[in-house]
Coordinates of C-alpha atoms (C1' of nucleotides) in Angstrom, one line a residue:
Chain A
M8 CA 50.1 76.0 -39.1
R9 CA 50.6 76.3 -35.6
L10 CA 53.4 74.3 -34.1
T11 CA 51.5 73.3 -31.0
K12 CA 49.1 71.5 -33.5
L13 CA 51.6 70.0 -35.8
F14 CA 51.8 66.1 -35.8
G15 CA 55.3 65.1 -35.1
K16 CA 57.6 66.4 -32.6
T17 CA 61.4 67.2 -32.9
Q18 CA 63.8 64.9 -31.4
R19 CA 67.2 66.4 -29.6
E20 CA 69.1 63.1 -29.8
I21 CA 70.2 61.6 -33.0
P22 CA 68.4 58.2 -33.5
A23 CA 70.9 55.3 -33.5
E24 CA 69.1 53.8 -36.5
A25 CA 70.4 56.5 -38.8
D26 CA 73.8 56.8 -40.2
T27 CA 73.1 59.2 -43.1
I28 CA 72.6 63.0 -42.4
S29 CA 69.2 63.2 -44.4
H30 CA 68.0 59.9 -42.5
Q31 CA 68.9 61.7 -39.1
L32 CA 67.3 64.9 -40.1
L33 CA 64.2 63.3 -41.4
L34 CA 63.9 61.5 -38.2
R35 CA 64.8 64.5 -35.9
T36 CA 62.3 66.7 -37.4
G37 CA 59.5 64.3 -37.1
M38 CA 59.0 64.1 -40.9
V39 CA 59.0 60.4 -41.4
N40 CA 58.5 57.4 -39.2
Q41 CA 59.9 53.7 -40.0
V42 CA 57.6 51.1 -40.1
T43 CA 59.9 48.3 -41.2
A44 CA 63.3 48.0 -43.3
G45 CA 62.9 50.4 -46.3
V46 CA 59.2 51.4 -45.4
Y47 CA 58.3 54.7 -43.8
T48 CA 55.2 56.6 -42.9
I49 CA 55.6 60.1 -44.4
M50 CA 54.4 62.7 -41.8
P51 CA 53.0 66.1 -42.4
L52 CA 55.9 68.1 -43.0
A53 CA 57.6 65.7 -45.5
W54 CA 54.3 65.3 -47.1
R55 CA 54.2 68.9 -48.0
S56 CA 57.5 68.8 -49.4
L57 CA 56.8 65.7 -51.5
K58 CA 53.7 67.3 -52.8
K59 CA 55.7 70.2 -53.8
I60 CA 58.2 68.2 -55.7
E61 CA 55.5 66.3 -57.1
N62 CA 53.7 69.4 -58.5
I63 CA 57.0 70.7 -60.0
V64 CA 57.6 67.3 -61.8
R65 CA 53.9 67.2 -63.0
D66 CA 54.2 70.6 -64.3
E67 CA 57.4 69.9 -66.2
M68 CA 55.9 66.6 -67.5
N69 CA 52.7 68.4 -68.9
K70 CA 54.9 71.1 -70.4
A71 CA 56.7 68.2 -72.3
D72 CA 53.5 67.0 -73.6
G73 CA 53.2 64.1 -71.1
Q74 CA 49.6 63.0 -70.3
E75 CA 49.2 61.9 -66.8
I76 CA 47.5 58.5 -66.1
T77 CA 47.7 56.1 -63.1
M78 CA 48.4 52.5 -63.4
P79 CA 47.8 49.6 -60.8
V80 CA 50.1 48.6 -58.3
L81 CA 48.6 45.0 -58.6
Q82 CA 49.6 43.3 -61.7
P83 CA 49.3 39.8 -62.9
L84 CA 52.8 37.8 -62.6
E85 CA 51.9 36.4 -66.1
L86 CA 52.6 39.7 -67.6
W87 CA 56.1 39.8 -66.1
Q88 CA 56.6 36.2 -67.4
K89 CA 55.8 37.2 -70.8
S90 CA 58.3 40.0 -70.9
G91 CA 60.9 37.8 -69.2
R92 CA 61.5 40.2 -66.4
A93 CA 60.1 37.9 -63.8
E94 CA 63.1 36.0 -63.8
I95 CA 65.5 38.9 -64.1
L96 CA 64.0 40.8 -61.3
G97 CA 63.8 37.6 -59.2
K98 CA 63.4 37.9 -55.6
T99 CA 63.0 41.8 -55.9
L100 CA 59.6 41.3 -57.3
F101 CA 56.9 41.1 -54.4
T102 CA 55.0 38.2 -55.4
F103 CA 51.8 36.7 -53.8
N104 CA 48.6 34.7 -54.7
D105 CA 45.1 35.9 -54.7
R106 CA 42.2 33.8 -53.6
R107 CA 41.9 32.1 -56.8
E108 CA 45.5 31.1 -56.5
H109 CA 46.4 33.4 -59.2
S110 CA 49.9 35.1 -58.8
L111 CA 50.1 38.7 -58.5
I112 CA 53.0 41.1 -58.0
L113 CA 53.2 44.5 -56.7
G114 CA 54.7 46.8 -59.4
P115 CA 58.3 47.7 -59.1
T116 CA 57.8 49.7 -62.3
H117 CA 55.4 49.7 -65.1
E118 CA 56.9 49.1 -68.6
E119 CA 54.9 45.8 -68.9
V120 CA 51.4 47.4 -68.2
V121 CA 52.2 50.6 -70.2
T122 CA 53.3 48.5 -73.2
E123 CA 50.2 46.3 -73.1
L124 CA 48.3 49.5 -72.8
A125 CA 49.8 51.1 -75.8
A126 CA 49.4 47.7 -77.7
R127 CA 45.6 48.2 -77.4
H128 CA 45.3 51.8 -77.7
V129 CA 47.7 52.8 -80.4
Q130 CA 47.1 51.5 -84.0
S131 CA 48.5 54.0 -86.3
Y132 CA 51.4 56.4 -86.8
R133 CA 49.0 59.0 -86.4
D134 CA 48.6 58.2 -82.7
L135 CA 52.4 58.7 -82.4
P136 CA 54.3 60.5 -80.7
L137 CA 52.9 59.8 -77.5
M138 CA 54.1 60.5 -73.9
V139 CA 52.1 59.1 -70.8
Y140 CA 53.3 59.3 -67.3
Q141 CA 52.2 58.5 -63.8
I142 CA 53.4 59.1 -60.2
Q143 CA 52.7 56.1 -58.4
T144 CA 54.1 54.1 -55.3
K145 CA 56.3 51.3 -56.4
F146 CA 57.5 48.2 -54.6
R147 CA 60.9 46.4 -54.9
D148 CA 62.1 44.0 -52.3
E149 CA 65.5 45.5 -52.2
P150 CA 68.4 43.2 -51.2
R151 CA 69.4 46.1 -48.9
P152 CA 67.2 49.2 -48.1
R153 CA 69.4 51.9 -47.1
A154 CA 69.9 55.5 -45.6
G155 CA 66.4 56.2 -44.8
L156 CA 64.5 57.5 -48.0
V157 CA 67.4 57.0 -50.2
R158 CA 66.8 53.2 -51.0
L159 CA 63.4 52.0 -50.0
R160 CA 61.2 48.9 -50.6
E161 CA 58.0 51.2 -51.1
F162 CA 58.7 54.5 -52.6
V163 CA 57.1 57.1 -54.7
M164 CA 58.4 57.5 -58.4
K165 CA 57.3 59.3 -61.4
D166 CA 57.8 57.5 -64.8
L167 CA 57.0 58.7 -68.2
Y168 CA 57.1 56.3 -71.2
S169 CA 57.4 57.7 -74.7
F170 CA 56.2 55.9 -77.9
D171 CA 57.5 56.9 -81.3
V172 CA 57.7 55.6 -84.7
D173 CA 61.3 55.3 -85.2
E174 CA 64.8 56.1 -83.6
A175 CA 64.5 59.7 -84.8
G176 CA 61.3 60.1 -83.1
V177 CA 62.6 58.7 -79.8
E178 CA 65.5 61.0 -79.8
I179 CA 63.2 64.0 -79.9
S180 CA 61.2 62.5 -77.1
Y181 CA 64.4 61.7 -75.1
Q182 CA 65.8 65.4 -75.6
K183 CA 62.6 66.8 -74.3
M184 CA 62.8 64.7 -71.1
L185 CA 66.3 65.7 -70.7
Q186 CA 65.4 69.3 -70.7
A187 CA 62.4 68.6 -68.5
Y188 CA 64.5 67.0 -66.0
E189 CA 67.0 69.8 -66.0
N190 CA 64.2 72.2 -65.3
I191 CA 62.8 69.9 -62.4
Y192 CA 66.2 69.9 -60.5
K193 CA 66.7 73.6 -61.1
R194 CA 63.4 74.4 -60.0
C195 CA 63.6 72.4 -56.9
G196 CA 66.7 74.3 -56.2
L197 CA 69.0 71.3 -56.5
K198 CA 72.2 70.8 -58.3
A199 CA 72.2 67.8 -60.3
I200 CA 75.0 66.5 -62.7
I201 CA 73.9 64.6 -65.9
V202 CA 76.1 61.5 -66.5
E203 CA 76.4 58.7 -69.2
A204 CA 75.0 55.9 -67.5
D205 CA 75.0 52.0 -68.0
S206 CA 71.6 51.0 -69.0
G207 CA 71.3 47.9 -67.2
A208 CA 70.2 44.5 -68.4
I209 CA 67.5 45.9 -70.7
G210 CA 69.3 49.1 -71.8
G211 CA 69.2 50.7 -75.2
K212 CA 71.4 53.2 -76.9
F213 CA 71.4 56.2 -74.7
S214 CA 71.1 56.4 -71.0
H215 CA 71.6 59.2 -68.7
E216 CA 71.4 59.5 -65.0
F217 CA 71.0 62.5 -62.9
M218 CA 73.1 62.7 -59.7
L219 CA 73.1 64.8 -56.8
P220 CA 76.6 64.9 -55.6
T221 CA 76.8 64.0 -51.9
E222 CA 79.3 62.0 -49.8
S223 CA 76.7 59.4 -48.8
G224 CA 75.9 58.7 -52.3
E225 CA 75.6 55.1 -53.6
D226 CA 77.1 55.8 -57.0
T227 CA 80.6 57.0 -58.1
V228 CA 80.6 60.0 -60.7
I229 CA 83.8 60.3 -62.8
S230 CA 84.2 63.6 -64.6
C231 CA 86.8 65.3 -66.5
P232 CA 87.7 68.8 -65.4
K233 CA 88.9 69.7 -68.8
C234 CA 86.4 68.7 -71.4
G235 CA 83.4 68.0 -69.2
Y236 CA 82.9 64.3 -69.9
T237 CA 80.9 62.8 -66.9
A238 CA 80.0 59.2 -66.4
N239 CA 78.9 56.8 -63.9
A240 CA 82.0 54.9 -62.8
E241 CA 80.0 51.8 -63.7
K242 CA 80.2 53.1 -67.5
A243 CA 83.1 55.6 -67.8
V244 CA 85.6 54.9 -70.4
F245 CA 89.1 56.2 -69.9
N246 CA 92.7 56.2 -71.5
K247 CA 94.6 53.3 -69.9
G248 CA 98.0 54.4 -71.6
A249 CA 100.5 52.5 -73.2
T250 CA 103.2 50.8 -71.3
K251 CA 106.7 49.5 -72.5
S252 CA 106.5 47.9 -75.9
D253 CA 109.9 46.3 -76.7
P254 CA 110.1 43.7 -79.4
P255 CA 108.4 40.5 -77.9
A256 CA 111.0 38.5 -76.1
A257 CA 111.0 34.8 -75.5
I258 CA 109.2 33.5 -72.3
E259 CA 111.4 33.1 -69.2
E260 CA 110.6 31.6 -65.8
V261 CA 111.4 34.0 -62.7
A262 CA 111.5 32.7 -59.3
T263 CA 109.4 34.8 -56.9
P264 CA 109.5 33.2 -53.4
G265 CA 106.5 34.2 -51.5
R266 CA 105.4 37.0 -53.8
K267 CA 101.7 36.8 -54.5
T268 CA 100.5 40.4 -54.8
I269 CA 101.2 42.7 -57.6
E270 CA 102.6 45.2 -54.9
E271 CA 105.1 42.5 -53.9
L272 CA 106.1 41.8 -57.5
E273 CA 106.7 45.4 -58.2
A274 CA 108.9 45.7 -55.0
F275 CA 110.6 42.4 -55.6
L276 CA 111.3 42.5 -59.6
K277 CA 111.7 46.4 -59.3
I278 CA 109.1 46.8 -62.1
S279 CA 105.8 48.9 -62.5
A280 CA 102.4 47.3 -62.0
R281 CA 101.5 48.4 -65.5
Q282 CA 104.2 45.8 -66.6
T283 CA 102.3 43.0 -65.1
L284 CA 99.1 41.0 -65.9
K285 CA 96.7 40.3 -63.1
A286 CA 94.4 37.5 -62.8
V287 CA 90.9 37.9 -61.1
F288 CA 88.2 34.9 -60.9
Y289 CA 84.7 35.1 -61.2
M290 CA 81.5 32.9 -61.5
A291 CA 79.2 34.1 -64.3
D292 CA 75.9 32.2 -63.8
N293 CA 77.8 29.6 -62.0
K294 CA 80.5 29.3 -64.7
F295 CA 84.1 29.8 -63.8
V296 CA 85.6 32.8 -65.5
F297 CA 89.3 33.8 -65.6
V298 CA 89.8 37.5 -66.1
V299 CA 93.0 39.0 -67.2
I300 CA 93.8 42.8 -66.8
R301 CA 96.8 44.8 -66.5
G302 CA 98.3 45.0 -63.0
D303 CA 97.6 48.6 -62.3
L304 CA 94.0 48.4 -63.4
L305 CA 90.7 47.4 -61.3
V306 CA 87.9 45.1 -62.9
N307 CA 84.7 46.9 -63.6
E308 CA 82.2 44.3 -62.8
I309 CA 79.4 46.1 -64.7
K310 CA 81.3 46.2 -67.9
L311 CA 82.3 42.5 -67.3
K312 CA 78.8 41.3 -66.9
N313 CA 78.0 43.3 -70.0
A314 CA 80.9 41.8 -72.0
L315 CA 79.7 38.2 -70.7
H316 CA 76.0 38.9 -71.1
C317 CA 75.4 37.1 -67.9
Q318 CA 73.0 37.6 -65.1
E319 CA 74.8 36.7 -62.0
L320 CA 78.3 37.7 -61.5
R321 CA 80.3 37.2 -58.4
L322 CA 83.9 36.6 -57.2
A323 CA 84.9 32.9 -57.2
T324 CA 85.5 31.4 -53.8
D325 CA 89.0 30.0 -53.0
A326 CA 87.6 26.7 -53.3
E327 CA 86.2 27.0 -56.6
V328 CA 89.6 28.6 -57.8
K329 CA 91.4 25.6 -56.4
E330 CA 89.1 23.3 -58.1
Q331 CA 90.0 24.7 -61.4
G332 CA 93.7 23.9 -60.7
I333 CA 94.7 27.4 -60.5
V334 CA 97.3 28.6 -58.2
A335 CA 96.0 31.9 -56.5
G336 CA 98.8 34.3 -56.2
S337 CA 100.6 32.9 -59.4
A338 CA 97.8 32.3 -61.7
S339 CA 98.4 32.6 -65.3
P340 CA 96.4 32.6 -68.5
V341 CA 99.2 31.1 -70.3
G342 CA 98.6 27.4 -70.8
L343 CA 94.9 27.5 -69.6
K344 CA 92.8 24.9 -71.2
G345 CA 89.1 24.4 -70.8
I346 CA 88.4 27.7 -69.1
M347 CA 86.7 30.8 -70.2
V348 CA 89.1 33.8 -70.3
V349 CA 88.1 37.3 -70.6
A350 CA 90.9 40.0 -71.1
D351 CA 90.7 43.5 -70.7
D352 CA 91.8 45.5 -73.8
S353 CA 94.8 46.5 -71.8
V354 CA 96.5 43.3 -72.8
N355 CA 97.1 45.0 -76.0
S356 CA 98.7 48.1 -74.5
G357 CA 102.3 46.7 -74.2
T358 CA 104.4 43.7 -74.6
N359 CA 106.6 41.5 -72.5
F360 CA 104.4 41.3 -69.4
I361 CA 105.0 39.5 -66.3
A362 CA 102.3 37.1 -65.5
G363 CA 102.0 34.1 -63.1
G364 CA 103.5 30.9 -63.6
N365 CA 100.7 28.6 -62.5
K366 CA 103.1 27.1 -59.6
P367 CA 103.8 28.6 -56.2
D368 CA 106.8 31.2 -55.9
L369 CA 106.9 31.3 -59.8
H370 CA 106.1 34.0 -62.4
I371 CA 106.8 34.3 -66.1
K372 CA 108.4 36.9 -68.0
N373 CA 107.7 38.4 -71.5
V374 CA 104.2 37.3 -71.9
N375 CA 102.5 38.7 -74.9
Y376 CA 98.9 38.6 -76.2
P377 CA 97.9 36.8 -78.4
R378 CA 101.1 35.0 -78.7
D379 CA 101.2 33.3 -75.4
F380 CA 97.6 32.8 -74.4
H381 CA 94.1 32.8 -75.7
A382 CA 91.2 35.1 -74.7
D383 CA 87.5 34.1 -75.5
I384 CA 86.7 37.7 -75.1
V385 CA 88.7 41.0 -75.3
A386 CA 86.9 43.9 -74.1
D387 CA 87.0 47.2 -72.1
I388 CA 86.5 45.9 -68.5
G389 CA 88.5 48.5 -66.7
L390 CA 87.3 50.6 -63.9
A391 CA 87.8 54.4 -64.1
E392 CA 88.7 56.2 -60.9
A393 CA 89.9 59.5 -59.7
G394 CA 93.0 60.2 -61.3
S395 CA 92.5 57.9 -64.5
R396 CA 93.1 59.7 -67.8
C397 CA 90.3 61.0 -69.9
A398 CA 89.7 59.0 -73.3
K399 CA 88.7 62.3 -75.0
C400 CA 91.5 64.8 -73.7
N401 CA 93.7 62.7 -71.5
S402 CA 93.3 64.9 -68.5
K403 CA 92.9 63.4 -64.9
F404 CA 89.5 62.4 -63.9
G405 CA 87.9 63.6 -60.7
A406 CA 85.4 61.5 -58.8
V407 CA 82.5 62.4 -56.5
R408 CA 80.0 60.1 -54.9
G409 CA 76.4 60.9 -56.0
I410 CA 72.7 59.9 -55.3
E411 CA 71.0 58.8 -58.7
V412 CA 67.8 60.9 -58.6
G413 CA 66.8 60.3 -62.2
H414 CA 67.5 57.8 -64.8
I415 CA 66.2 58.1 -68.4
F416 CA 66.8 55.8 -71.1
V417 CA 65.7 54.7 -74.7
L418 CA 64.2 51.2 -74.7
G419 CA 63.7 50.8 -78.4
T420 CA 61.5 47.9 -79.4
I421 CA 62.4 45.4 -76.6
Y422 CA 59.0 45.6 -75.1
S423 CA 56.9 46.4 -77.9
T424 CA 58.2 43.5 -79.8
K425 CA 57.6 41.1 -76.8
L426 CA 54.3 42.5 -75.9
G427 CA 53.0 43.1 -79.3
A428 CA 52.7 46.9 -79.5
N429 CA 52.6 47.8 -83.0
Y430 CA 51.4 50.3 -85.2
I431 CA 50.8 50.6 -89.0
D432 CA 52.8 53.1 -90.9
A433 CA 51.5 55.2 -93.8
A434 CA 52.2 52.4 -96.3
G435 CA 50.0 50.0 -94.2
V436 CA 53.2 48.1 -93.0
S437 CA 53.2 47.1 -89.2
H438 CA 56.2 47.9 -86.9
P439 CA 56.9 47.8 -83.4
I440 CA 56.8 51.0 -81.6
V441 CA 59.9 52.6 -80.4
M442 CA 60.0 53.4 -76.6
G443 CA 61.9 55.2 -74.0
C444 CA 61.4 55.4 -70.2
Y445 CA 62.2 58.3 -67.8
G446 CA 62.2 57.6 -64.2
L447 CA 62.5 60.0 -61.2
G448 CA 62.3 58.9 -57.6
L449 CA 60.3 61.6 -55.7
S450 CA 60.9 60.2 -52.3
R451 CA 64.6 59.8 -52.9
L452 CA 64.9 63.2 -54.1
L453 CA 63.5 64.7 -50.9
A454 CA 66.2 62.8 -49.1
A455 CA 68.8 64.1 -51.7
A456 CA 67.7 67.5 -51.3
I457 CA 68.5 67.4 -47.5
E458 CA 71.7 65.6 -48.3
Q459 CA 72.6 68.7 -50.5
H460 CA 71.0 71.3 -48.2
H461 CA 72.0 71.2 -44.6
D462 CA 74.4 72.4 -42.0
D463 CA 75.3 71.3 -38.4
K464 CA 72.2 72.7 -37.0
G465 CA 69.6 71.1 -39.4
I466 CA 68.0 71.3 -42.8
I467 CA 68.2 74.4 -45.0
W468 CA 65.2 74.0 -47.4
P469 CA 65.3 75.5 -50.8
M470 CA 62.2 77.7 -51.0
P471 CA 60.3 75.8 -53.9
I472 CA 60.2 72.4 -51.8
A473 CA 60.2 73.9 -48.3
P474 CA 57.2 72.5 -46.2
Y475 CA 56.6 75.9 -44.9
Q476 CA 58.0 79.1 -46.4
V477 CA 58.0 81.3 -43.0
Y478 CA 58.8 80.3 -39.6
L479 CA 57.2 82.9 -37.3
C480 CA 58.8 82.7 -34.1
P481 CA 57.5 85.0 -31.2
L482 CA 59.6 85.0 -28.0
Y483 CA 56.5 84.4 -25.7
R484 CA 54.8 85.5 -22.8
E485 CA 51.1 84.5 -22.5
G486 CA 48.9 87.6 -22.6
T487 CA 51.4 90.0 -23.6
K488 CA 51.8 92.3 -26.6
V489 CA 54.2 90.0 -28.1
A490 CA 51.7 87.4 -28.2
E491 CA 49.0 89.7 -29.6
T492 CA 51.3 91.0 -32.4
A493 CA 52.3 87.5 -33.4
E494 CA 49.0 86.4 -33.9
K495 CA 48.3 89.5 -36.0
I496 CA 51.0 88.9 -38.1
N497 CA 50.5 85.3 -38.5
A498 CA 46.9 86.3 -39.7
E499 CA 48.4 88.8 -42.2
L500 CA 51.0 86.4 -43.7
E501 CA 48.5 83.7 -44.1
A502 CA 46.1 86.3 -45.7
A503 CA 48.8 87.1 -48.1
G504 CA 48.9 83.4 -49.2
L505 CA 52.3 82.9 -47.5
E506 CA 52.9 79.4 -45.8
V507 CA 53.6 80.0 -42.3
L508 CA 54.8 77.6 -39.5
F509 CA 53.8 79.6 -36.2
D510 CA 55.9 78.6 -33.3
D511 CA 53.4 79.3 -30.7
R512 CA 54.8 77.1 -28.1
L513 CA 55.6 78.6 -24.6
E514 CA 59.2 77.5 -24.8
S515 CA 62.4 79.2 -24.3
P516 CA 64.4 81.1 -27.1
G517 CA 67.0 78.5 -27.1
I518 CA 64.5 75.8 -27.9
K519 CA 62.7 77.7 -30.4
F520 CA 65.7 79.0 -32.3
N521 CA 67.2 75.4 -32.4
D522 CA 63.9 73.9 -33.6
A523 CA 63.9 76.7 -36.3
D524 CA 67.1 75.8 -37.6
L525 CA 66.6 72.1 -37.4
Y526 CA 63.3 72.3 -39.3
G527 CA 65.2 74.6 -41.8
I528 CA 62.2 76.7 -43.0
P529 CA 63.7 79.3 -45.2
L530 CA 62.7 82.6 -43.7
R531 CA 62.5 83.2 -39.9
I532 CA 60.5 86.1 -38.2
T533 CA 61.3 86.7 -34.7
I534 CA 59.0 88.9 -32.5
S535 CA 60.1 89.9 -29.0
P536 CA 59.7 92.8 -26.6
R537 CA 63.1 94.1 -27.8
T538 CA 61.8 94.2 -31.4
L539 CA 58.6 95.5 -30.5
E540 CA 60.0 98.5 -28.6
K541 CA 61.0 99.6 -32.4
N542 CA 57.6 98.4 -33.8
S543 CA 59.7 96.0 -35.8
V544 CA 60.4 92.4 -36.1
E545 CA 63.6 90.6 -36.9
V546 CA 63.9 88.6 -40.3
K547 CA 66.6 86.2 -41.0
W548 CA 67.1 83.7 -43.8
R549 CA 68.0 80.2 -42.7
A550 CA 71.0 80.0 -45.0
E551 CA 72.4 83.3 -43.7
K552 CA 74.2 84.4 -40.5
E553 CA 72.7 88.0 -40.2
A554 CA 69.2 89.1 -39.5
K555 CA 67.6 92.3 -40.6
I556 CA 65.3 94.4 -38.6
M557 CA 62.2 95.4 -40.5
P558 CA 59.0 97.4 -39.6
I559 CA 56.0 95.6 -38.6
E560 CA 54.0 98.0 -40.8
G561 CA 53.5 96.4 -44.2
I562 CA 55.5 93.4 -43.3
A563 CA 53.3 90.7 -44.9
S564 CA 53.9 92.3 -48.4
V565 CA 57.7 92.5 -48.0
I566 CA 58.0 89.0 -46.9
K567 CA 55.7 88.0 -49.7
Q568 CA 58.2 89.6 -52.0
M569 CA 61.1 87.9 -50.4
V570 CA 59.5 84.6 -50.8
S571 CA 58.5 85.1 -54.3
E572 CA 61.9 85.9 -55.5
K573 CA 63.1 82.4 -54.2
L574 CA 60.5 80.4 -55.7
Chain B
rC12 C1' 73.1 35.7 -49.3
rG13 C1' 78.5 36.3 -46.7
rG14 C1' 80.9 39.5 -42.8
rG15 C1' 80.1 42.9 -38.6
rG16 C1' 77.0 45.4 -34.8
rC17 C1' 72.6 46.0 -32.0
rG18 C1' 67.5 44.7 -29.6
rU19 C1' 66.2 47.3 -21.8
rA20 C1' 60.4 53.4 -21.0
rG21 C1' 58.7 58.0 -26.9
rC22 C1' 64.4 59.1 -27.9
rG23 C1' 69.8 58.3 -26.2
rC24 C1' 72.1 54.8 -23.0
rA25 C1' 73.8 51.9 -18.3
rG26 C1' 72.9 47.2 -15.9
rU27 C1' 74.4 41.1 -18.8
rC28 C1' 80.9 39.2 -17.9
rU29 C1' 80.1 37.4 -12.0
rG30 C1' 71.8 35.2 -11.9
rG31 C1' 69.0 37.9 -6.3
rU32 C1' 62.5 42.8 -6.6
rA33 C1' 64.9 47.4 -13.5
rG34 C1' 68.3 52.3 -13.6
rC35 C1' 70.3 57.1 -15.6
rG36 C1' 69.6 61.6 -19.1
rC37 C1' 66.5 63.8 -22.5
rG38 C1' 61.4 64.0 -23.5
rC39 C1' 56.2 63.8 -21.4
rU40 C1' 52.3 65.2 -17.0
rU41 C1' 51.1 68.9 -12.9
rG42 C1' 52.5 73.4 -10.0
rG43 C1' 55.8 77.5 -9.6
rU44 C1' 60.0 80.7 -10.7
rU45 C1' 62.4 81.9 -15.5
rC46 C1' 62.6 84.0 -20.8
rG47 C1' 67.3 86.3 -27.3
rG48 C1' 70.6 80.3 -28.9
rG49 C1' 68.4 73.4 -26.1
rA50 C1' 66.7 77.4 -17.9
rC51 C1' 65.6 75.9 -12.7
rC52 C1' 62.9 73.8 -8.4
rA53 C1' 59.2 70.4 -6.6
rA54 C1' 55.9 66.4 -7.5
rG55 C1' 54.5 62.5 -10.9
rA56 C1' 53.1 59.0 -15.0
rG57 C1' 55.5 55.7 -18.2
rG58 C1' 58.9 48.8 -18.9
rU59 C1' 55.4 41.6 -21.7
rC60 C1' 64.0 43.9 -20.7
rG61 C1' 62.6 41.5 -29.2
rG62 C1' 59.9 36.2 -28.9
rC63 C1' 59.6 31.2 -27.5
rA64 C1' 61.7 27.2 -25.1
rG65 C1' 65.3 25.3 -21.4
rU66 C1' 68.5 25.4 -17.0
rU67 C1' 67.8 27.3 -11.7
rC68 C1' 64.8 28.1 -5.4
rA69 C1' 65.3 32.5 -8.6
rA70 C1' 66.8 34.8 -15.5
rA71 C1' 67.4 41.5 -18.6
rC72 C1' 71.7 38.6 -17.2
rC73 C1' 73.2 31.5 -18.4
rU74 C1' 71.9 27.8 -22.8
rG75 C1' 69.3 26.7 -27.6
rC76 C1' 66.2 28.1 -31.5
rC77 C1' 63.7 32.0 -34.0
rC78 C1' 62.5 37.4 -35.3
rG79 C1' 63.7 42.3 -35.9
rC80 C1' 66.8 46.7 -37.1
rC81 C1' 71.4 49.1 -38.7
rC82 C1' 76.2 49.1 -41.2
rC83 C1' 80.0 46.9 -45.1
rG84 C1' 79.9 43.7 -49.3
rA85 C1' 77.0 40.9 -53.0
rC86 C1' 72.7 43.2 -55.6
rC87 C1' 70.5 47.8 -57.6
rA88 C1' 65.3 46.3 -62.8

RNA sequence: CGGGGCGUAGCGCAGUCUGGUAGCGCGCUUGGUUCGGGACCAAGAGGUCGGCAGUUCAAACCUGCCCGCCCCGACCA
């Protein structure tokens, strides 16, 4: 490809729109063009990379016995009402009416369609196991699109659905996918961490996420350096440790003038936060919830949401707290009536806690569970952080940010039951099909790859997903031997089957080198009067500092070899 | 949806407070000189100042309403 003909120009300045590195580089290289929030046109270079990712994914899906199909973007809303997900997704679902006033949606994912498909085409245990997948554009009206291609409203995703006769069967399918995903990231030149994940509102038993570590990631990954436990912070379990466990003493009031926060209490009473109980207030589906947790811990809202089985959870407003007759800053679970109380299991980690007195400037000592207060639910609702202790080996956790580039989980029979996807076993008995689903965001993977592979000059593409393999960079003068040689080498490289981006512009060396670095094509070949004197060219990896001088004679096969080794 | 920021040429920005004929840099076009890490000279093209309404002799600038984009949070199937 000649750069003079390439659609999409580089841009020197960082676009004001973009905060995230990948977003900035995608815009500066002219790889994408924003149309509206969370919606982009994919330009030629990005399209080539996306296709390469897609082909790797497709190949691995096929190897794992997946069969490719394509399912429609347009789906009847009715189908989503049947599965109950219309309500769960709410405004995230793009909904509109057709000319007959039938409600349609733009598919945000395809569990419903594929389950109906299976209901119709799978009858017998002999039809199972079955794995079908598609690579399709999906639509989700995200509350907040973000960071260029990281969180889009229209994006390309691969999803595979597995159908098995039982739990044992789906475990095999699941393991196959786990392996396929590992292969995919590896083949794309990306380092992904596999983490235990929360499976969300419709989860099943297992769920794993694949995270590419990067600062701009949306998720926090907790990992144990010693035993290797890794999990999304949403899900991570940890050892909260015990605190002082003297025999329970009698409750006692203690004046705490002006002290409201745990820190203030620590300083004033000369005690550790671990010795206190903290109150946090939420509205769960518009019902007030009083949450109690040990003072040194934070509430994990995902865990809390799961414990409450609610759909909407948010912090209560000051007014809502007041309405319940609770004194913020001195709130206490002791003596509460008619209010839902959820306690973190850390209330059992010690005795004689300090809690609020439910009056301003007053706290109470020696509070013990369950002696002194009632909890409707006691569960693990603590948030693991860097420095928390591993539940398995008690080492200190580390934490990194990551972009979720894949999520796989066992669905069980949730959809097959609702949508009537059954099979007949050998004894003639009907059972719901056991399902799994396995998603992988391709557009997001492209962005994540740039997040993981760049420097201050630009992108550094891994060879397998680079838009082009070789950047041919003659330092030009028209009608000179350099020009002539460059043309010849370009032809030879292309004849050897290499993908060449040929910088045939009449630009100064500075501009060409800087653009080459920005584009991040893995191999750069420079031709100049200087190299021609020695009948040679200069060959440089984008990822390395030093260049090598190589003879022009036979250059195509040498380059071919170098490229192949990185594929 | 709550909080914050922004909207002026393809991109980055100034001008808005204090109303008076829209500017700078990059990029683009033409010609010339340059040529190993974002060269230089000269001449040009390019704008419904996000939209609508209002105030005014006069609005990019003041007022009101609306729209869009970005960031933090909520949310993330």
